[in-house]
mmCIF file of C-alpha atoms in Angstrom:
data_model
loop_
_atom_site.group_PDB
_atom_site.id
_atom_site.type_symbol
_atom_site.label_atom_id
_atom_site.label_comp_id
_atom_site.label_asym_id
_atom_site.label_seq_id
_atom_site.Cartn_x
_atom_site.Cartn_y
_atom_site.Cartn_z
ATOM 1 C CA MET A 1 0.000 0.000 0.000
ATOM 2 C CA LYS A 2 1.414 3.323 -1.015
ATOM 3 C CA SER A 3 1.111 6.227 1.366
ATOM 4 C CA ARG A 4 2.489 9.707 1.084
ATOM 5 C CA LYS A 5 3.817 11.843 3.880
ATOM 6 C CA LEU A 6 3.224 15.562 3.760
ATOM 7 C CA SER A 7 4.954 18.226 5.792
ATOM 8 C CA GLY A 8 4.383 17.868 9.498
ATOM 9 C CA THR A 9 3.205 14.807 11.365
ATOM 10 C CA ARG A 10 -0.338 15.044 9.999
ATOM 11 C CA ARG A 11 -2.552 17.006 7.666
ATOM 12 C CA ARG A 12 -4.978 19.303 9.413
ATOM 13 C CA VAL A 13 -6.980 22.452 8.871
ATOM 14 C CA THR A 14 -6.340 25.494 11.059
ATOM 15 C CA ILE A 15 -9.244 27.914 11.386
ATOM 16 C CA LEU A 16 -8.420 31.416 12.615
ATOM 17 C CA GLY A 17 -11.606 33.241 11.709
ATOM 18 C CA ALA A 18 -14.444 33.518 9.237
ATOM 19 C CA ALA A 19 -12.134 34.835 6.498
ATOM 20 C CA ALA A 20 -8.885 33.333 7.743
ATOM 21 C CA THR A 21 -6.179 31.531 5.849
ATOM 22 C CA SER A 22 -6.553 27.737 5.947
ATOM 23 C CA VAL A 23 -3.545 25.451 6.084
ATOM 24 C CA VAL A 24 -3.676 21.970 4.614
ATOM 25 C CA ALA A 25 -0.632 19.772 4.174
ATOM 26 C CA GLY A 26 1.552 22.808 4.908
ATOM 27 C CA VAL A 27 0.105 24.767 1.939
ATOM 28 C CA ALA A 28 -1.643 28.058 2.597
ATOM 29 C CA LEU A 29 -4.943 28.433 0.785
ATOM 30 C CA LEU A 30 -5.861 32.117 0.741
ATOM 31 C CA PRO A 31 -9.508 33.093 0.791
ATOM 32 C CA ASN A 32 -10.597 34.960 -2.302
ATOM 33 C CA TRP A 33 -14.262 35.669 -1.597
ATOM 34 C CA SER A 34 -15.789 38.965 -0.582
ATOM 35 C CA ALA A 35 -19.193 40.508 -0.056
ATOM 36 C CA GLY A 36 -18.964 42.083 -3.487
ATOM 37 C CA ALA A 37 -18.077 38.909 -5.394
ATOM 38 C CA ALA A 38 -19.922 38.438 -8.670
ATOM 39 C CA VAL A 39 -22.887 36.048 -8.723
ATOM 40 C CA VAL A 40 -22.140 32.872 -10.620
ATOM 41 C CA ASP A 41 -25.237 31.466 -12.319
ATOM 42 C CA ASP A 42 -23.714 28.208 -13.570
ATOM 43 C CA PRO A 43 -20.780 27.196 -11.352
ATOM 44 C CA THR A 44 -18.256 24.850 -12.913
ATOM 45 C CA VAL A 45 -15.778 22.488 -11.334
ATOM 46 C CA ASP A 46 -12.364 23.071 -12.859
ATOM 47 C CA ALA A 47 -9.172 21.137 -12.148
ATOM 48 C CA LYS A 48 -8.190 23.496 -9.315
ATOM 49 C CA THR A 49 -11.541 23.049 -7.573
ATOM 50 C CA LYS A 50 -11.395 19.273 -8.002
ATOM 51 C CA ALA A 51 -7.943 19.298 -6.388
ATOM 52 C CA THR A 52 -9.400 21.248 -3.472
ATOM 53 C CA PHE A 53 -12.261 18.729 -3.193
ATOM 54 C CA GLN A 54 -9.611 16.010 -2.917
ATOM 55 C CA ARG A 55 -7.544 17.886 -0.306
ATOM 56 C CA LEU A 56 -10.615 18.593 1.798
ATOM 57 C CA ALA A 57 -11.619 14.914 1.674
ATOM 58 C CA ASP A 58 -8.051 13.953 2.580
ATOM 59 C CA ALA A 59 -8.117 16.274 5.583
ATOM 60 C CA VAL A 60 -11.524 15.006 6.762
ATOM 61 C CA PHE A 61 -10.590 11.324 6.700
ATOM 62 C CA THR A 62 -7.100 11.926 8.073
ATOM 63 C CA ASP A 63 -8.647 13.712 11.043
ATOM 64 C CA ARG A 64 -11.022 10.774 11.535
ATOM 65 C CA THR A 65 -8.217 8.220 11.471
ATOM 66 C CA ASP A 66 -5.979 10.298 13.738
ATOM 67 C CA ALA A 67 -8.782 10.319 16.313
ATOM 68 C CA LEU A 68 -8.113 6.590 16.777
ATOM 69 C CA VAL A 69 -4.374 6.938 17.313
ATOM 70 C CA THR A 70 -3.027 6.970 20.853
ATOM 71 C CA GLY A 71 -1.556 10.382 21.624
ATOM 72 C CA ALA A 72 -2.483 11.886 18.257
ATOM 73 C CA GLN A 73 -4.954 14.410 19.636
ATOM 74 C CA GLY A 74 -2.687 15.828 22.287
ATOM 75 C CA ASP A 75 -0.805 18.148 19.935
ATOM 76 C CA ARG A 76 -3.436 18.654 17.259
ATOM 77 C CA GLU A 77 -5.011 22.011 16.702
ATOM 78 C CA LYS A 78 -8.752 22.485 16.463
ATOM 79 C CA PRO A 79 -10.120 20.009 13.901
ATOM 80 C CA LEU A 80 -12.126 20.874 10.802
ATOM 81 C CA THR A 81 -14.741 23.473 11.671
ATOM 82 C CA ASN A 82 -16.395 25.904 9.302
ATOM 83 C CA GLY A 83 -13.774 26.913 6.783
ATOM 84 C CA PHE A 84 -11.259 25.479 4.362
ATOM 85 C CA SER A 85 -10.501 27.783 1.465
ATOM 86 C CA GLY A 86 -12.062 30.548 -0.552
ATOM 87 C CA ASP A 87 -13.366 28.143 -3.196
ATOM 88 C CA VAL A 88 -14.298 25.125 -1.062
ATOM 89 C CA LYS A 89 -15.195 24.893 2.619
ATOM 90 C CA LEU A 90 -17.253 22.871 5.067
ATOM 91 C CA SER A 91 -20.805 23.930 5.702
ATOM 92 C CA SER A 92 -21.537 24.760 9.317
ATOM 93 C CA GLY A 93 -23.712 21.649 9.636
ATOM 94 C CA THR A 94 -21.027 19.352 8.240
ATOM 95 C CA ALA A 95 -18.441 20.975 10.512
ATOM 96 C CA ARG A 96 -20.568 20.249 13.579
ATOM 97 C CA SER A 97 -21.162 16.693 12.365
ATOM 98 C CA GLU A 98 -17.434 16.089 11.877
ATOM 99 C CA ASP A 99 -16.625 17.478 15.322
ATOM 100 C CA ALA A 100 -19.168 15.028 16.783
ATOM 101 C CA THR A 101 -17.701 12.213 14.692
ATOM 102 C CA LEU A 102 -14.203 12.898 16.014
ATOM 103 C CA SER A 103 -15.543 12.870 19.570
ATOM 104 C CA THR A 104 -17.257 9.510 18.986
ATOM 105 C CA LEU A 105 -14.140 8.045 17.387
ATOM 106 C CA GLY A 106 -12.166 9.170 20.435
ATOM 107 C CA GLN A 107 -14.584 7.123 22.550
ATOM 108 C CA ARG A 108 -14.102 4.181 20.182
ATOM 109 C CA LYS A 109 -10.350 4.505 20.676
ATOM 110 C CA ASP A 110 -10.859 4.143 24.431
ATOM 111 C CA LYS A 111 -13.044 1.046 23.923
ATOM 112 C CA LEU A 112 -10.446 -0.490 21.621
ATOM 113 C CA ALA A 113 -7.751 0.161 24.218
ATOM 114 C CA LYS A 114 -9.810 -1.676 26.840
ATOM 115 C CA ALA A 115 -10.035 -4.599 24.390
ATOM 116 C CA GLY A 116 -6.248 -4.611 24.137
ATOM 117 C CA GLU A 117 -5.936 -2.781 20.825
ATOM 118 C CA LYS A 118 -4.122 0.496 20.288
ATOM 119 C CA TYR A 119 -2.772 2.235 17.209
ATOM 120 C CA SER A 120 0.513 4.139 17.354
ATOM 121 C CA LYS A 121 0.281 5.925 13.995
ATOM 122 C CA ALA A 122 -1.775 6.184 10.838
ATOM 123 C CA ALA A 123 -1.331 7.171 7.198
ATOM 124 C CA THR A 124 -4.302 8.178 5.046
ATOM 125 C CA THR A 125 -4.523 9.211 1.404
ATOM 126 C CA VAL A 126 -7.608 10.017 -0.645
ATOM 127 C CA THR A 127 -8.019 9.616 -4.398
ATOM 128 C CA LEU A 128 -10.688 11.542 -6.305
ATOM 129 C CA ASN A 129 -12.277 9.035 -8.692
ATOM 130 C CA ALA A 130 -15.069 10.997 -10.359
ATOM 131 C CA THR A 131 -17.016 14.241 -10.083
ATOM 132 C CA ARG A 132 -20.582 14.813 -11.311
ATOM 133 C CA VAL A 133 -22.119 18.291 -11.426
ATOM 134 C CA THR A 134 -25.845 19.005 -11.625
ATOM 135 C CA GLY A 135 -26.675 22.684 -11.357
ATOM 136 C CA ARG A 136 -25.240 23.895 -8.072
ATOM 137 C CA THR A 137 -24.591 20.424 -6.684
ATOM 138 C CA ALA A 138 -21.414 18.386 -7.180
ATOM 139 C CA LYS A 139 -20.992 14.730 -6.215
ATOM 140 C CA ALA A 140 -17.392 13.608 -5.707
ATOM 141 C CA GLU A 141 -16.583 9.893 -5.508
ATOM 142 C CA VAL A 142 -13.403 9.232 -3.534
ATOM 143 C CA THR A 143 -11.410 6.264 -2.307
ATOM 144 C CA GLU A 144 -9.731 6.479 1.079
ATOM 145 C CA THR A 145 -6.675 4.281 1.689
ATOM 146 C CA THR A 146 -5.515 4.008 5.301
ATOM 147 C CA THR A 147 -2.793 2.081 7.109
ATOM 148 C CA LEU A 148 -2.896 1.824 10.916
ATOM 149 C CA THR A 149 0.103 0.628 12.906
ATOM 150 C CA TYR A 150 -0.671 -1.592 15.894
ATOM 151 C CA ALA A 151 0.984 -0.223 19.035
ATOM 152 C CA GLN A 152 3.310 -2.578 20.875
ATOM 153 C CA ALA A 153 2.521 -5.596 18.713
ATOM 154 C CA ARG A 154 3.664 -8.651 20.667
ATOM 155 C CA GLY A 155 5.619 -11.563 19.246
ATOM 156 C CA ASN A 156 4.550 -12.490 15.732
ATOM 157 C CA ALA A 157 1.406 -10.343 15.758
ATOM 158 C CA PRO A 158 0.803 -8.211 12.637
ATOM 159 C CA LYS A 159 2.434 -4.794 12.735
ATOM 160 C CA THR A 160 -0.214 -3.045 10.640
ATOM 161 C CA THR A 161 -3.763 -3.262 9.361
ATOM 162 C CA GLY A 162 -5.091 -1.512 6.291
ATOM 163 C CA PHE A 163 -8.338 -0.741 4.532
ATOM 164 C CA GLN A 164 -9.830 1.028 1.550
ATOM 165 C CA ALA A 165 -13.176 2.776 1.863
ATOM 166 C CA ARG A 166 -15.251 4.509 -0.761
ATOM 167 C CA HIS A 167 -17.259 7.625 -0.052
ATOM 168 C CA GLU A 168 -19.450 10.099 -1.902
ATOM 169 C CA LEU A 169 -19.068 13.745 -0.921
ATOM 170 C CA THR A 170 -21.773 16.267 -1.742
ATOM 171 C CA PHE A 171 -20.818 19.883 -2.421
ATOM 172 C CA LYS A 172 -23.216 22.770 -3.032
ATOM 173 C CA ALA A 173 -22.314 26.144 -4.514
ATOM 174 C CA ASP A 174 -23.701 29.405 -3.140
ATOM 175 C CA ARG A 175 -24.628 32.449 -5.248
ATOM 176 C CA GLN A 176 -21.008 33.625 -5.199
ATOM 177 C CA GLY A 177 -19.781 30.311 -6.589
ATOM 178 C CA THR A 178 -18.196 29.115 -3.320
ATOM 179 C CA TRP A 179 -18.538 25.351 -2.886
ATOM 180 C CA GLN A 180 -19.407 23.926 0.534
ATOM 181 C CA LEU A 181 -19.126 20.304 1.642
ATOM 182 C CA THR A 182 -22.635 19.477 2.836
ATOM 183 C CA GLY A 183 -22.642 15.695 3.171
ATOM 184 C CA ILE A 184 -20.539 12.532 3.334
ATOM 185 C CA THR A 185 -21.947 9.096 2.481
ATOM 186 C CA ASP A 186 -20.101 5.801 2.880
ATOM 187 C CA THR A 187 -20.817 3.776 -0.264
ATOM 188 C CA ASP A 188 -19.255 0.411 0.613
ATOM 189 C CA GLN A 189 -21.508 -2.550 1.310
ATOM 190 C CA GLY A 190 -20.625 -4.913 4.105
ATOM 191 C CA GLY A 191 -18.081 -4.309 6.841
ATOM 192 C CA LEU A 192 -17.304 -0.923 8.299
ATOM 193 C CA ALA A 193 -13.971 0.828 8.159
ATOM 194 C CA VAL A 194 -12.780 1.472 11.698
ATOM 195 C CA ASN A 195 -13.013 5.278 11.259
ATOM 196 C CA THR A 196 -16.633 5.355 10.046
ATOM 197 C CA LEU A 197 -19.791 5.545 12.130
ATOM 198 C CA SER A 198 -22.641 4.780 9.746
ATOM 199 C CA LYS A 199 -24.451 1.483 10.066
ATOM 200 C CA PRO A 200 -23.295 -1.299 7.728
ATOM 201 C CA THR A 201 -25.490 -1.913 4.720
ATOM 202 C CA SER A 202 -26.043 -4.962 2.588
ATOM 203 C CA VAL A 203 -28.330 -5.748 -0.315
ATOM 204 C CA LYS A 204 -30.148 -8.969 0.522
ATOM 205 C CA VAL A 205 -30.418 -11.570 -2.192
ATOM 206 C CA ALA A 206 -34.050 -12.503 -2.722
ATOM 207 C CA THR A 207 -34.138 -16.255 -2.239
ATOM 208 C CA ALA A 208 -37.101 -18.591 -1.858
ATOM 209 C CA ALA A 209 -36.035 -19.988 1.499
ATOM 210 C CA ASP A 210 -37.694 -23.051 2.969
ATOM 211 C CA ASP A 211 -37.312 -25.327 5.948
ATOM 212 C CA THR A 212 -34.747 -27.526 4.193
ATOM 213 C CA MET A 213 -32.091 -24.825 4.374
ATOM 214 C CA PRO A 214 -29.725 -25.399 7.295
ATOM 215 C CA ASN A 215 -29.494 -22.760 9.990
ATOM 216 C CA ALA A 216 -26.006 -21.833 11.148
ATOM 217 C CA LYS A 217 -25.336 -21.791 14.894
ATOM 218 C CA ARG A 218 -24.448 -18.442 16.430
ATOM 219 C CA ALA A 219 -21.014 -18.144 17.992
ATOM 220 C CA GLU A 220 -20.170 -16.530 21.315
ATOM 221 C CA ILE A 221 -17.817 -13.532 21.385
ATOM 222 C CA THR A 222 -16.268 -13.980 24.834
ATOM 223 C CA ARG A 223 -12.481 -13.950 25.081
ATOM 224 C CA ASN A 224 -10.158 -16.900 25.774
ATOM 225 C CA PRO A 225 -12.341 -19.915 24.927
ATOM 226 C CA ALA A 226 -10.936 -23.438 24.830
ATOM 227 C CA ALA A 227 -8.822 -23.852 21.704
ATOM 228 C CA VAL A 228 -10.117 -26.007 18.861
ATOM 229 C CA PRO A 229 -7.084 -26.866 16.700
ATOM 230 C CA LYS A 230 -7.482 -27.982 13.107
ATOM 231 C CA THR A 231 -6.862 -31.656 12.460
ATOM 232 C CA GLY A 232 -7.090 -34.082 9.560
ATOM 233 C CA THR A 233 -7.862 -31.864 6.595
ATOM 234 C CA ALA A 234 -6.706 -31.884 3.000
ATOM 235 C CA TYR A 235 -7.115 -28.143 2.512
ATOM 236 C CA ASP A 236 -4.198 -25.717 2.161
ATOM 237 C CA TYR A 237 -5.017 -22.946 4.629
ATOM 238 C CA LYS A 238 -1.786 -21.081 3.967
ATOM 239 C CA ALA A 239 -2.764 -20.867 0.288
ATOM 240 C CA MET A 240 -6.172 -19.487 1.261
ATOM 241 C CA ALA A 241 -4.567 -16.762 3.367
ATOM 242 C CA THR A 242 -1.931 -15.977 0.746
ATOM 243 C CA TYR A 243 -4.586 -15.568 -1.929
ATOM 244 C CA ALA A 244 -6.750 -13.293 0.253
ATOM 245 C CA GLU A 245 -3.834 -11.083 1.249
ATOM 246 C CA LYS A 246 -2.688 -10.832 -2.369
ATOM 247 C CA TYR A 247 -6.068 -9.716 -3.682
ATOM 248 C CA TRP A 248 -7.504 -7.798 -0.736
ATOM 249 C CA ASN A 249 -7.251 -4.490 -2.631
ATOM 250 C CA VAL A 250 -6.191 -5.557 -6.158
ATOM 251 C CA TYR A 251 -8.989 -7.672 -7.578
ATOM 252 C CA ASN A 252 -8.328 -10.867 -9.518
ATOM 253 C CA LYS A 253 -9.438 -10.264 -13.112
ATOM 254 C CA ASP A 254 -10.313 -13.962 -13.462
ATOM 255 C CA TYR A 255 -13.503 -13.261 -11.480
ATOM 256 C CA PRO A 256 -16.200 -10.585 -11.708
ATOM 257 C CA ASP A 257 -16.259 -7.741 -9.202
ATOM 258 C CA PHE A 258 -19.595 -7.613 -7.364
ATOM 259 C CA ASN A 259 -19.057 -4.318 -5.578
ATOM 260 C CA ASN A 260 -22.099 -2.047 -5.951
ATOM 261 C CA HIS A 261 -23.974 -5.019 -7.371
ATOM 262 C CA THR A 262 -27.461 -6.231 -6.561
ATOM 263 C CA ALA A 263 -25.850 -9.404 -5.204
ATOM 264 C CA GLY A 264 -24.856 -7.333 -2.177
ATOM 265 C CA GLY A 265 -21.151 -6.657 -2.612
ATOM 266 C CA ASP A 266 -18.029 -8.703 -3.237
ATOM 267 C CA CYS A 267 -17.338 -10.134 0.234
ATOM 268 C CA THR A 268 -18.550 -13.708 -0.302
ATOM 269 C CA ASN A 269 -17.235 -13.883 -3.868
ATOM 270 C CA PHE A 270 -13.804 -12.964 -2.479
ATOM 271 C CA VAL A 271 -13.926 -15.551 0.313
ATOM 272 C CA SER A 272 -15.063 -18.241 -2.142
ATOM 273 C CA GLN A 273 -12.089 -17.440 -4.358
ATOM 274 C CA SER A 274 -9.773 -17.813 -1.359
ATOM 275 C CA LEU A 275 -11.304 -21.162 -0.378
ATOM 276 C CA LYS A 276 -10.966 -22.348 -3.973
ATOM 277 C CA ALA A 277 -7.281 -21.375 -3.925
ATOM 278 C CA GLY A 278 -6.867 -23.591 -0.875
ATOM 279 C CA GLY A 279 -8.493 -26.686 -2.361
ATOM 280 C CA TRP A 280 -12.268 -26.315 -2.343
ATOM 281 C CA LYS A 281 -13.544 -28.037 -5.491
ATOM 282 C CA HIS A 282 -16.425 -27.001 -7.707
ATOM 283 C CA VAL A 283 -19.773 -28.737 -7.372
ATOM 284 C CA PRO A 284 -21.377 -27.913 -10.750
ATOM 285 C CA GLY A 285 -25.075 -27.637 -11.340
ATOM 286 C CA TYR A 286 -27.937 -25.144 -11.367
ATOM 287 C CA VAL A 287 -26.846 -21.646 -10.281
ATOM 288 C CA TYR A 288 -29.783 -21.227 -7.872
ATOM 289 C CA ASP A 289 -29.252 -24.587 -6.165
ATOM 290 C CA TYR A 290 -27.534 -23.914 -2.848
ATOM 291 C CA THR A 291 -26.196 -27.490 -2.786
ATOM 292 C CA LYS A 292 -23.956 -26.538 -5.739
ATOM 293 C CA TRP A 293 -20.883 -24.320 -5.594
ATOM 294 C CA PHE A 294 -18.827 -22.993 -8.518
ATOM 295 C CA GLY A 295 -17.393 -19.778 -9.853
ATOM 296 C CA ASN A 296 -15.199 -18.448 -12.625
ATOM 297 C CA ALA A 297 -15.058 -15.444 -14.944
ATOM 298 C CA ASP A 298 -18.240 -16.415 -16.790
ATOM 299 C CA ILE A 299 -20.652 -17.888 -14.268
ATOM 300 C CA GLN A 300 -21.046 -18.197 -10.501
ATOM 301 C CA SER A 301 -23.490 -20.107 -8.353
ATOM 302 C CA ASP A 302 -25.490 -18.151 -5.790
ATOM 303 C CA SER A 303 -23.598 -20.083 -3.114
ATOM 304 C CA PHE A 304 -20.302 -18.720 -4.494
ATOM 305 C CA VAL A 305 -21.330 -15.071 -4.222
ATOM 306 C CA GLY A 306 -24.258 -14.868 -1.773
ATOM 307 C CA VAL A 307 -23.748 -14.586 1.991
ATOM 308 C CA ASN A 308 -26.639 -16.803 3.098
ATOM 309 C CA GLU A 309 -26.360 -19.160 0.131
ATOM 310 C CA TRP A 310 -22.688 -19.766 0.950
ATOM 311 C CA SER A 311 -23.645 -20.619 4.532
ATOM 312 C CA TRP A 312 -26.284 -23.085 3.349
ATOM 313 C CA PHE A 313 -23.843 -24.786 0.974
ATOM 314 C CA ALA A 314 -21.010 -24.861 3.519
ATOM 315 C CA GLN A 315 -23.166 -26.613 6.102
ATOM 316 C CA ASN A 316 -25.090 -28.922 3.771
ATOM 317 C CA SER A 317 -21.882 -30.125 2.068
ATOM 318 C CA LYS A 318 -20.186 -30.764 5.432
ATOM 319 C CA ARG A 319 -17.215 -28.716 4.256
ATOM 320 C CA THR A 320 -17.534 -26.669 7.418
ATOM 321 C CA THR A 321 -18.474 -27.226 11.029
ATOM 322 C CA ALA A 322 -19.730 -24.617 13.463
ATOM 323 C CA LEU A 323 -17.419 -23.173 16.093
ATOM 324 C CA ALA A 324 -18.905 -22.251 19.454
ATOM 325 C CA ASN A 325 -16.793 -19.096 19.833
ATOM 326 C CA VAL A 326 -15.384 -16.646 17.325
ATOM 327 C CA TYR A 327 -11.979 -16.636 19.044
ATOM 328 C CA GLN A 328 -11.618 -20.326 18.120
ATOM 329 C CA LEU A 329 -11.219 -19.327 14.466
ATOM 330 C CA GLU A 330 -7.929 -20.273 12.818
ATOM 331 C CA VAL A 331 -6.290 -19.339 9.510
ATOM 332 C CA GLY A 332 -8.557 -20.297 6.608
ATOM 333 C CA ASP A 333 -11.730 -20.299 8.715
ATOM 334 C CA VAL A 334 -14.677 -18.079 7.831
ATOM 335 C CA LEU A 335 -16.611 -15.546 9.909
ATOM 336 C CA GLN A 336 -20.030 -14.167 8.978
ATOM 337 C CA MET A 337 -22.034 -11.356 10.561
ATOM 338 C CA ASP A 338 -25.698 -10.418 10.778
ATOM 339 C CA PHE A 339 -25.457 -6.710 11.491
ATOM 340 C CA ASP A 340 -29.105 -6.048 12.284
ATOM 341 C CA ARG A 341 -29.905 -9.472 13.816
ATOM 342 C CA ASP A 342 -32.804 -10.052 11.421
ATOM 343 C CA GLY A 343 -31.864 -13.670 10.707
ATOM 344 C CA SER A 344 -30.278 -12.896 7.334
ATOM 345 C CA LYS A 345 -26.486 -12.734 7.268
ATOM 346 C CA ASP A 346 -24.855 -9.656 5.774
ATOM 347 C CA HIS A 347 -21.091 -10.086 5.560
ATOM 348 C CA THR A 348 -18.422 -12.769 4.998
ATOM 349 C CA MET A 349 -14.712 -12.640 6.004
ATOM 350 C CA ILE A 350 -11.769 -15.034 6.099
ATOM 351 C CA VAL A 351 -9.068 -15.408 8.748
ATOM 352 C CA THR A 352 -5.629 -14.815 7.232
ATOM 353 C CA TYR A 353 -3.555 -14.491 10.406
ATOM 354 C CA LYS A 354 -3.717 -15.416 14.070
ATOM 355 C CA ALA A 355 -1.452 -14.370 16.913
ATOM 356 C CA ASN A 356 -1.746 -14.317 20.698
ATOM 357 C CA GLY A 357 -5.200 -15.875 20.481
ATOM 358 C CA ILE A 358 -6.547 -13.122 18.189
ATOM 359 C CA PRO A 359 -7.769 -13.960 14.673
ATOM 360 C CA TYR A 360 -7.178 -11.292 12.010
ATOM 361 C CA LEU A 361 -9.755 -10.991 9.215
ATOM 362 C CA THR A 362 -9.304 -10.008 5.569
ATOM 363 C CA TYR A 363 -12.271 -9.162 3.362
ATOM 364 C CA HIS A 364 -13.838 -7.129 0.562
ATOM 365 C CA SER A 365 -16.541 -4.487 0.648
ATOM 366 C CA ASN A 366 -14.811 -2.539 2.074
ATOM 367 C CA ASN A 367 -11.363 -3.866 1.245
ATOM 368 C CA THR A 368 -9.605 -4.712 4.508
ATOM 369 C CA LEU A 369 -6.354 -6.455 5.425
ATOM 370 C CA ARG A 370 -5.726 -8.146 8.778
ATOM 371 C CA LYS A 371 -8.314 -6.400 10.901
ATOM 372 C CA SER A 372 -8.312 -7.841 14.388
ATOM 373 C CA LEU A 373 -11.393 -9.689 15.597
ATOM 374 C CA SER A 374 -11.247 -7.564 18.752
ATOM 375 C CA SER A 375 -11.720 -4.355 16.772
ATOM 376 C CA ILE A 376 -14.552 -5.860 14.699
ATOM 377 C CA ILE A 377 -16.457 -6.865 17.835
ATOM 378 C CA THR A 378 -15.747 -3.541 19.541
ATOM 379 C CA GLN A 379 -17.142 -1.742 16.521
ATOM 380 C CA ASN A 380 -20.134 -4.086 16.106
ATOM 381 C CA PRO A 381 -21.013 -5.285 19.633
ATOM 382 C CA ASN A 382 -24.673 -5.974 18.843
ATOM 383 C CA ALA A 383 -24.216 -8.031 15.682
ATOM 384 C CA TYR A 384 -24.737 -11.788 15.499
ATOM 385 C CA TYR A 385 -21.608 -13.784 14.612
ATOM 386 C CA TYR A 386 -21.254 -17.161 12.866
ATOM 387 C CA ALA A 387 -17.908 -18.968 12.898
ATOM 388 C CA TYR A 388 -17.126 -21.765 10.419
ATOM 389 C CA ARG A 389 -14.270 -24.261 10.667
ATOM 390 C CA THR A 390 -13.257 -25.037 7.078
#
């Protein structure tokens, strides 16, 4: 993962007054608006404004990530409030919302610390993917890439975790042509990035369920359960983990990408690919038959790409067994979540690392590498969890 370091230890916005100079990444952005500015009837978004959209997004998400880092807030100046530059700034409502978000993320940092997880530093970059303008409204699609360093990682525990998250930023122009950031929407389906607060979303696959479909057993989330080591299997779990960590943010072109798809995202498709890399064999047949499992560039069974359909296949085929506790997961095992506890599962992940009794999950939608189970549970304490020994 590539990250860039700008001047200073972090990027931040300094607000000194209603018409003050803003500083981002060490670059002064001088205000150029005034009460007598000409009215702009049809505002346009030129390359300079797009660059400012990107820098503002970078500052917003860097501030969010820094709120999770131990000691990062001690020397930071006031976070994003109600100004940024003469051409682009935060609306007052968005500024208040971001201040509240930073406060909530600070509380999340404390909860993570109690769970034994701290971050010592972070690096965030934001890429502007596309901008759409309709009248006085601009929609900017961005991708955030963040690396967090685990503080005081013990023994062979991972040193870092990383994720990519996609967002849509809404900007509105006033009569003087000044753009204001008025809204931020997380557009990923599935798991949450650790610096976001919105509830996870998933598009449910409409399936004619009946009583013949096996129900997975919920797993407990208490710490330090009795270990359940893997024995007597022909699968290559190292290959599963290697595949997942290779393609966590660079998708394999041999398979379709189901992000932003009516199938509900790419999480299960990605896990199925990883299991296939470790020795799971195709069971060809009718695509809607959950007792079949297959996937390639041209065709995929529902059980290959659907969260619930995968669970039904995995249990019916006896390729998995239920684990009583999520902390019993080992490399190559699968974890699913039901965010809203409505009986329909929403998200699928695979364990690619384990150290000191903590499984680390890798998944798509949003793209995430080695996120600790402790942080997932801390962030989603009310979800239902399902643990599968593969």
